[in-house]
Every structure is written in C-alpha cells, then in structure tokens.
GROMACS .gro file of C-alpha atoms in nm:
model
  314
    1MET     CA    1  17.133  -8.831  -3.085
    2LEU     CA    2  17.120  -8.475  -3.033
    3ASN     CA    3  17.488  -8.301  -3.098
    4ARG     CA    4  17.594  -7.978  -2.984
    5ARG     CA    5  17.576  -7.825  -3.327
    6HIS     CA    6  17.229  -7.925  -3.390
    7ILE     CA    7  17.160  -7.786  -2.988
    8ARG     CA    8  17.294  -7.423  -3.095
    9ILE     CA    9  17.087  -7.462  -3.415
   10LYS     CA   10  16.776  -7.533  -3.188
   11VAL     CA   11  16.818  -7.237  -2.969
   12MET     CA   12  16.926  -6.983  -3.265
   13GLN     CA   13  16.582  -7.060  -3.424
   14SER     CA   14  16.384  -7.038  -3.003
   15MET     CA   15  16.631  -6.645  -3.004
   16TYR     CA   16  16.496  -6.577  -3.363
   17ALA     CA   17  16.128  -6.649  -3.301
   18PHE     CA   18  16.162  -6.383  -3.000
   19LYS     CA   19  16.312  -6.155  -3.187
   20GLY     CA   20  16.639  -6.212  -2.952
   21THR     CA   21  16.558  -5.969  -2.700
   22GLU     CA   22  16.426  -6.030  -2.323
   23SER     CA   23  16.126  -6.192  -2.246
   24ASP     CA   24  15.854  -6.128  -1.979
   25ASP     CA   25  15.795  -6.499  -1.936
   26LEU     CA   26  16.152  -6.681  -1.950
   27THR     CA   27  16.010  -7.005  -1.825
   28LYS     CA   28  15.731  -6.985  -2.115
   29ASP     CA   29  16.018  -6.960  -2.317
   30GLU     CA   30  16.222  -7.198  -2.223
   31LYS     CA   31  15.938  -7.432  -2.265
   32PHE     CA   32  15.931  -7.357  -2.574
   33LEU     CA   33  16.260  -7.484  -2.668
   34ILE     CA   34  16.256  -7.776  -2.507
   35HIS     CA   35  15.921  -7.832  -2.696
   36SER     CA   36  16.172  -7.756  -3.014
   37LEU     CA   37  16.424  -8.020  -2.910
   38ASP     CA   38  16.140  -8.279  -2.807
   39SER     CA   39  16.011  -8.270  -3.152
   40MET     CA   40  16.326  -8.405  -3.269
   41TYR     CA   41  16.247  -8.742  -3.086
   42ASP     CA   42  15.918  -8.724  -3.265
   43LEU     CA   43  16.044  -8.711  -3.607
   44TYR     CA   44  16.263  -9.040  -3.487
   45LEU     CA   45  15.968  -9.225  -3.395
   46SER     CA   46  15.753  -9.138  -3.671
   47THR     CA   47  16.031  -9.241  -3.922
   48LEU     CA   48  16.053  -9.550  -3.721
   49ALA     CA   49  15.699  -9.637  -3.774
   50LEU     CA   50  15.726  -9.520  -4.128
   51LEU     CA   51  15.951  -9.837  -4.174
   52ILE     CA   52  15.704 -10.043  -3.958
   53GLU     CA   53  15.373  -9.959  -4.234
   54LEU     CA   54  15.625 -10.040  -4.478
   55TYR     CA   55  15.664 -10.387  -4.359
   56LYS     CA   56  15.309 -10.450  -4.290
   57LYS     CA   57  15.258 -10.311  -4.633
   58SER     CA   58  15.482 -10.602  -4.827
   59LYS     CA   59  15.287 -10.850  -4.620
   60ASP     CA   60  14.922 -10.701  -4.762
   61HIS     CA   61  15.085 -10.679  -5.081
   62ASN     CA   62  15.146 -11.057  -5.095
   63GLU     CA   63  14.839 -11.146  -4.976
   64LYS     CA   64  14.656 -10.951  -5.253
   65LEU     CA   65  14.860 -11.102  -5.518
   66GLN     CA   66  14.738 -11.456  -5.363
   67LYS     CA   67  14.364 -11.356  -5.408
   68LYS     CA   68  14.377 -11.262  -5.747
   69LEU     CA   69  14.086 -11.407  -5.949
   70LEU     CA   70  14.348 -11.407  -6.281
   71GLY     CA   71  14.657 -11.441  -6.051
   72THR     CA   72  14.989 -11.570  -6.240
   73ASP     CA   73  15.176 -11.874  -6.050
   74SER     CA   74  15.372 -11.564  -5.911
   75ASP     CA   75  15.107 -11.409  -5.818
   76LYS     CA   76  14.988 -11.743  -5.630
   77ASN     CA   77  15.350 -11.788  -5.476
   78PRO     CA   78  15.467 -11.432  -5.465
   79ASN     CA   79  15.869 -11.403  -5.280
   80THR     CA   80  15.841 -11.316  -4.942
   81LYS     CA   81  16.145 -11.216  -4.821
   82PHE     CA   82  16.026 -10.846  -4.796
   83GLN     CA   83  15.765 -10.933  -4.524
   84ASP     CA   84  15.998 -11.205  -4.367
   85ASN     CA   85  16.298 -11.000  -4.340
   86GLN     CA   86  16.390 -11.009  -3.944
   87VAL     CA   87  16.530 -10.700  -3.906
   88LEU     CA   88  16.180 -10.527  -4.014
   89HIS     CA   89  16.031 -10.790  -3.818
   90LEU     CA   90  16.237 -10.678  -3.501
   91ILE     CA   91  16.160 -10.290  -3.511
   92SER     CA   92  15.788 -10.404  -3.543
   93ASN     CA   93  15.740 -10.619  -3.264
   94ASN     CA   94  15.916 -10.415  -3.025
   95LYS     CA   95  15.672 -10.310  -2.749
   96MET     CA   96  15.862 -10.031  -2.635
   97LEU     CA   97  15.872  -9.861  -2.938
   98GLN     CA   98  15.495  -9.953  -3.003
   99GLU     CA   99  15.435  -9.770  -2.696
  100HIS     CA  100  15.629  -9.462  -2.742
  101ILE     CA  101  15.464  -9.411  -3.099
  102THR     CA  102  15.130  -9.493  -2.948
  103LYS     CA  103  15.170  -9.259  -2.644
  104ARG     CA  104  15.298  -9.009  -2.860
  105LYS     CA  105  14.998  -9.010  -3.116
  106LEU     CA  106  15.297  -9.077  -3.396
  107ASN     CA  107  15.130  -9.399  -3.628
  108PHE     CA  108  15.020  -9.101  -3.819
  109TRP     CA  109  15.052  -9.320  -4.110
  110ASP     CA  110  14.687  -9.490  -4.176
  111LEU     CA  111  14.586  -9.129  -4.248
  112ASP     CA  112  14.872  -9.058  -4.490
  113PHE     CA  113  14.909  -9.368  -4.670
  114GLU     CA  114  14.966  -9.242  -4.993
  115TYR     CA  115  15.323  -9.181  -4.861
  116VAL     CA  116  15.393  -9.562  -4.740
  117ASP     CA  117  15.210  -9.675  -5.104
  118ILE     CA  118  15.484  -9.438  -5.296
  119LEU     CA  119  15.764  -9.558  -5.080
  120PHE     CA  120  15.648  -9.919  -5.136
  121LYS     CA  121  15.610  -9.885  -5.509
  122ALA     CA  122  15.995  -9.721  -5.532
  123ILE     CA  123  16.108  -9.998  -5.328
  124LEU     CA  124  15.922 -10.279  -5.584
  125LYS     CA  125  16.086 -10.132  -5.904
  126SER     CA  126  16.421 -10.057  -5.753
  127GLU     CA  127  16.706 -10.287  -5.846
  128LEU     CA  128  16.783 -10.321  -5.488
  129TYR     CA  129  16.433 -10.502  -5.428
  130GLU     CA  130  16.523 -10.720  -5.710
  131ASN     CA  131  16.869 -10.829  -5.602
  132TYR     CA  132  16.753 -10.904  -5.250
  133THR     CA  133  16.451 -11.122  -5.327
  134ASN     CA  134  16.669 -11.304  -5.574
  135ASP     CA  135  16.937 -11.373  -5.320
  136THR     CA  136  16.917 -11.707  -5.208
  137ASP     CA  137  17.089 -11.627  -4.899
  138VAL     CA  138  16.918 -11.588  -4.625
  139SER     CA  139  17.044 -11.387  -4.300
  140PHE     CA  140  17.011 -11.164  -4.057
  141LYS     CA  141  17.297 -10.970  -4.188
  142LYS     CA  142  17.170 -10.940  -4.582
  143ASP     CA  143  16.819 -10.874  -4.394
  144LYS     CA  144  17.003 -10.567  -4.269
  145GLN     CA  145  17.176 -10.446  -4.555
  146PHE     CA  146  16.873 -10.445  -4.739
  147VAL     CA  147  16.681 -10.209  -4.498
  148LEU     CA  148  16.992  -9.976  -4.483
  149ASP     CA  149  16.988  -9.947  -4.865
  150ILE     CA  150  16.643  -9.866  -4.934
  151TYR     CA  151  16.682  -9.630  -4.635
  152THR     CA  152  16.955  -9.437  -4.820
  153GLN     CA  153  16.887  -9.483  -5.133
  154ILE     CA  154  16.509  -9.454  -5.170
  155ILE     CA  155  16.343  -9.322  -4.832
  156ALA     CA  156  16.562  -9.069  -4.680
  157PRO     CA  157  16.624  -8.897  -5.029
  158ASN     CA  158  16.278  -8.908  -5.143
  159ASP     CA  159  16.132  -8.551  -5.225
  160LYS     CA  160  15.765  -8.648  -5.136
  161LEU     CA  161  15.839  -8.730  -4.821
  162TYR     CA  162  16.054  -8.424  -4.735
  163ASP     CA  163  15.804  -8.211  -4.818
  164TYR     CA  164  15.539  -8.411  -4.590
  165PHE     CA  165  15.762  -8.386  -4.288
  166GLU     CA  166  15.832  -7.978  -4.363
  167ASP     CA  167  15.456  -7.967  -4.398
  168LYS     CA  168  15.382  -8.142  -4.089
  169LYS     CA  169  15.625  -7.934  -3.895
  170LEU     CA  170  15.837  -7.737  -4.053
  171THR     CA  171  16.174  -7.767  -3.781
  172TRP     CA  172  16.175  -8.092  -3.914
  173VAL     CA  173  16.356  -8.016  -4.216
  174ASP     CA  174  16.617  -7.907  -4.009
  175ASP     CA  175  16.623  -8.233  -3.789
  176LEU     CA  176  16.624  -8.532  -4.076
  177PRO     CA  177  16.951  -8.505  -4.125
  178VAL     CA  178  17.027  -8.539  -3.768
  179VAL     CA  179  16.760  -8.798  -3.753
  180ASN     CA  180  16.861  -8.976  -4.001
  181THR     CA  181  17.188  -9.062  -3.920
  182ALA     CA  182  17.061  -9.135  -3.568
  183ILE     CA  183  16.804  -9.433  -3.722
  184LEU     CA  184  17.136  -9.559  -3.936
  185LYS     CA  185  17.363  -9.581  -3.655
  186VAL     CA  186  17.094  -9.778  -3.453
  187LEU     CA  187  17.001 -10.002  -3.764
  188ARG     CA  188  17.373 -10.096  -3.771
  189LYS     CA  189  17.381 -10.205  -3.445
  190LEU     CA  190  17.095 -10.408  -3.451
  191LYS     CA  191  17.128 -10.796  -3.373
  192LEU     CA  192  16.880 -11.059  -3.305
  193THR     CA  193  16.938 -11.062  -2.926
  194SER     CA  194  16.922 -10.640  -2.908
  195PRO     CA  195  16.765 -10.527  -2.609
  196GLU     CA  196  16.428 -10.334  -2.664
  197THR     CA  197  16.601 -10.028  -2.558
  198LEU     CA  198  16.861 -10.000  -2.840
  199LEU     CA  199  16.568  -9.843  -3.079
  200LEU     CA  200  16.489  -9.604  -2.785
  201PRO     CA  201  16.835  -9.385  -2.788
  202ASN     CA  202  16.868  -9.105  -2.539
  203LEU     CA  203  16.785  -8.758  -2.723
  204TYR     CA  204  17.075  -8.638  -2.497
  205LYS     CA  205  17.439  -8.779  -2.492
  206ASP     CA  206  17.434  -8.694  -2.144
  207GLU     CA  207  17.268  -8.420  -1.895
  208ASP     CA  208  17.523  -8.169  -1.976
  209ASP     CA  209  17.357  -8.127  -2.323
  210LYS     CA  210  17.062  -8.058  -2.184
  211GLU     CA  211  17.161  -7.839  -1.898
  212PHE     CA  212  17.409  -7.640  -2.195
  213ALA     CA  213  17.083  -7.625  -2.468
  214LYS     CA  214  16.882  -7.426  -2.170
  215ASP     CA  215  17.158  -7.226  -2.002
  216LEU     CA  216  17.225  -7.104  -2.376
  217PHE     CA  217  16.920  -7.004  -2.413
  218LYS     CA  218  16.895  -6.823  -2.060
  219LYS     CA  219  17.167  -6.669  -2.066
  220THR     CA  220  17.186  -6.488  -2.398
  221LEU     CA  221  16.826  -6.383  -2.349
  222LEU     CA  222  16.894  -6.213  -2.018
  223ASN     CA  223  17.217  -6.049  -2.153
  224SER     CA  224  17.073  -5.948  -2.475
  225SER     CA  225  17.066  -5.583  -2.453
  226LYS     CA  226  17.464  -5.597  -2.299
  227PHE     CA  227  17.548  -5.820  -2.588
  228SER     CA  228  17.405  -5.591  -2.864
  229GLU     CA  229  17.580  -5.308  -2.705
  230GLU     CA  230  17.911  -5.483  -2.705
  231ILE     CA  231  17.877  -5.586  -3.075
  232SER     CA  232  17.763  -5.266  -3.190
  233ALA     CA  233  18.068  -5.106  -3.024
  234LYS     CA  234  18.323  -5.331  -3.217
  235THR     CA  235  18.222  -5.181  -3.585
  236THR     CA  236  18.240  -4.847  -3.697
  237ASN     CA  237  18.033  -4.914  -3.971
  238TRP     CA  238  17.757  -5.083  -3.800
  239ASP     CA  239  17.454  -5.229  -4.045
  240SER     CA  240  17.166  -5.203  -3.806
  241GLU     CA  241  16.964  -5.444  -4.004
  242ARG     CA  242  17.214  -5.719  -3.934
  243LEU     CA  243  17.182  -5.678  -3.567
  244ALA     CA  244  16.805  -5.716  -3.603
  245SER     CA  245  16.876  -6.051  -3.845
  246LEU     CA  246  16.998  -6.395  -3.794
  247ASP     CA  247  17.351  -6.285  -3.751
  248GLY     CA  248  17.248  -6.062  -3.480
  249VAL     CA  249  17.105  -6.341  -3.275
  250LEU     CA  250  17.416  -6.569  -3.383
  251LEU     CA  251  17.669  -6.288  -3.261
  252LYS     CA  252  17.445  -6.301  -2.887
  253MET     CA  253  17.525  -6.642  -2.884
  254ALA     CA  254  17.872  -6.652  -2.968
  255LEU     CA  255  17.971  -6.336  -2.681
  256CYS     CA  256  17.723  -6.562  -2.431
  257GLU     CA  257  17.950  -6.891  -2.479
  258PHE     CA  258  18.246  -6.673  -2.462
  259GLN     CA  259  18.152  -6.546  -2.156
  260LYS     CA  260  17.964  -6.736  -1.982
  261PHE     CA  261  18.109  -7.080  -2.069
  262PRO     CA  262  18.424  -7.065  -1.990
  263SER     CA  263  18.531  -7.406  -2.041
  264ILE     CA  264  18.414  -7.364  -2.439
  265PRO     CA  265  18.753  -7.266  -2.633
  266HIS     CA  266  18.707  -6.934  -2.829
  267LYS     CA  267  18.813  -7.128  -3.175
  268VAL     CA  268  18.543  -7.409  -3.125
  269THR     CA  269  18.235  -7.147  -3.063
  270ILE     CA  270  18.349  -6.951  -3.341
  271ASN     CA  271  18.389  -7.243  -3.573
  272GLU     CA  272  18.046  -7.380  -3.484
  273TYR     CA  273  17.871  -7.016  -3.545
  274LEU     CA  274  18.061  -7.009  -3.881
  275GLU     CA  275  17.905  -7.338  -3.991
  276VAL     CA  276  17.590  -7.233  -3.853
  277ALA     CA  277  17.576  -6.917  -4.078
  278LYS     CA  278  17.695  -7.076  -4.385
  279GLU     CA  279  17.380  -7.265  -4.374
  280TYR     CA  280  17.137  -7.067  -4.246
  281SER     CA  281  17.235  -6.695  -4.269
  282THR     CA  282  17.343  -6.481  -4.632
  283PRO     CA  283  17.642  -6.583  -4.834
  284LYS     CA  284  17.828  -6.264  -4.647
  285SER     CA  285  17.703  -6.367  -4.326
  286SER     CA  286  18.031  -6.571  -4.238
  287LEU     CA  287  18.253  -6.343  -4.314
  288PHE     CA  288  18.098  -6.078  -4.133
  289ILE     CA  289  18.065  -6.287  -3.832
  290ASN     CA  290  18.414  -6.379  -3.804
  291GLY     CA  291  18.566  -6.068  -3.816
  292ILE     CA  292  18.363  -5.960  -3.548
  293LEU     CA  293  18.434  -6.199  -3.336
  294ASP     CA  294  18.785  -6.194  -3.388
  295LYS     CA  295  18.818  -5.842  -3.266
  296ILE     CA  296  18.650  -5.931  -2.972
  297VAL     CA  297  18.867  -6.242  -2.874
  298LYS     CA  298  19.195  -6.027  -2.945
  299GLU     CA  299  19.043  -5.769  -2.707
  300TYR     CA  300  18.946  -6.006  -2.441
  301GLN     CA  301  19.273  -6.184  -2.458
  302THR     CA  302  19.509  -5.862  -2.428
  303ASN     CA  303  19.261  -5.748  -2.137
  304ASN     CA  304  19.242  -6.098  -1.977
  305LEU     CA  305  18.891  -6.067  -1.991
  306HIS     CA  306  18.666  -6.378  -1.958
  307PRO     CA  307  18.993  -6.617  -1.908
  308LYS     CA  308  18.910  -6.982  -2.083
  309SER     CA  309  18.990  -7.320  -1.858
  310GLY     CA  310  18.955  -7.655  -1.858
  311ARG     CA  311  19.020  -7.994  -2.050
  312GLY     CA  312  18.881  -7.863  -2.342
  313LEU     CA  313  19.187  -7.587  -2.367
  314MET     CA  314  19.479  -7.866  -2.302
   0.00000   0.00000   0.00000
C-alpha cells in the first residue's frame, strides 16, 4: 500500500514535528513515526467500514419504504439491486475485515451517521444509480463496476467527507490519495472466490520498505547537525529561515540518502525530494533544493565521496 515517496513524506512530517534536530529519546520519536505510518491503515479500514455502512443503509432504506403507510407501488416493491450488490455483500461479510475494524475501533460511522446519509443520498440522486438499477443484467462484473464508479465519482471526491477525515486526523488528508488508490486496486481484483485476506493488503510492500522508513528517520535525526553544517557550507548567501523550515528538513533527508543509502541513485533521491517540495513547501523551494543538491552531488562525484552501488545504478 505504501510507496517510497509516501514513506519519505511521513518521515518528513515526523522530522518537522521534532524540528529536525537530534532527540534525547530516539525510541519515542521512532514510535511516533511508526504510529503515523500505521494510521494510514486505519484510514483504509475506516473507509471500507464506510462502504459497509452504505450497504447496510440501502437495506434499511428499502425496509422503510415498504413500511410507509401511504406508500406507492414502487415504495412497496423497491429496487433491491443496491442491497443485493455482490461486491458490497462480499466486503460486508468478510470476517477478518470485520475483526480488524472492531479491534481498532474504527467503525465510528454509527456516531457520525450523517456522513453515511449524505453519501447515500448523493448516490440515490446520481445517474450512476439510475443506470445501475434500471439495468436488467445482473452480474458480479456489473456490481463491481457500480461500486468502482460510486467510489471514484461520489465518495472519494466528496468535500464533506474530506473535511471529516481532516478533522478526525490531520495527517489523513495526505494519506487519502494513497488509500483511495489502494482501495480501487483491491476492488478491481475482487472475485466471488477471492480469499478473505485480499481486503487486508500489507501496509508495506516488503520488510525493506519498513526498515527504510525507520533508518531514514533515525539516520537523519542522528546526523542533523552535521548535515546542517554541510548544507550551509554549500551556499554563500544562506537564508537561515529556509534551513529552519521544511526545506531544511528535506535537504537533510536528501543528504542522508546520499551518504547512508548507497543503493539509492542520486537522481532518484533528488527527483523524489523535488516532487515532495513542490507539493508541501513554497513555490520556489524546488529550485532552491535542486540547486543545493546538484552542487553537493557534483562535489561528491569529483572527490569520489559516498559512492553509490547496487542494481539501481546499472
């Protein structure tokens, strides 16, 4: 689920929270980072819990229509395609998923039911819903496409849901694009015979990525002063405010990769931090960071300092 860029962003956020300086309690700081990374999985699970609640809402909605005293014929015989959706049924009846949601106490939609109502009403009013319920062809493929469509066009772009997640946990706003991509990827893979574990992907691609996150964080913190001095020496008109800002954190992390991660090419590191700077720092930050990192790399190569090695350089 996590990619290397998002890992770098999480490390950057944790570094910035500790002002990018050496810490007296590295263990505590590392726990903060791991918790921040793990919280993205909470967002993933809570979003699946939202899909389950929308599925339950469809059944409840139809039952209320049937109980109306002055209901019309359509009320007495509501269209049940939504509540019979095979994909949503599969998700809702996944015991392992339910256990994870319950264990982490992430089914908070009972208390915040208004967001379920908002999304459900938006779905009912949509052309997607009308086309889906009017289609007489019933298949798992059609059910899956409907879920994918309402997720991409109604649920994921909903501003009120976005604000809700931001209020719930500030870092979730940065996690949403990654989580949305992960959910769509899982939904596309779903089959009637899918194992229960398909809905519970690993947070990290492999153990190396988890170690990369911890190592990048620890090694940047432990060498923070040294990196600051090296960065300052590379510019004659140093803006001290930039060193204390997010730009300074990104530069230190880049130097850490230059020096402590020999298998990561210079070009990869530079490109990654330029993209992060464009998204999270000032408009001029990417140019500023690129200039300094380019100068540092040229000096390293000229003096054969911190040489790179590994398959990524072939």
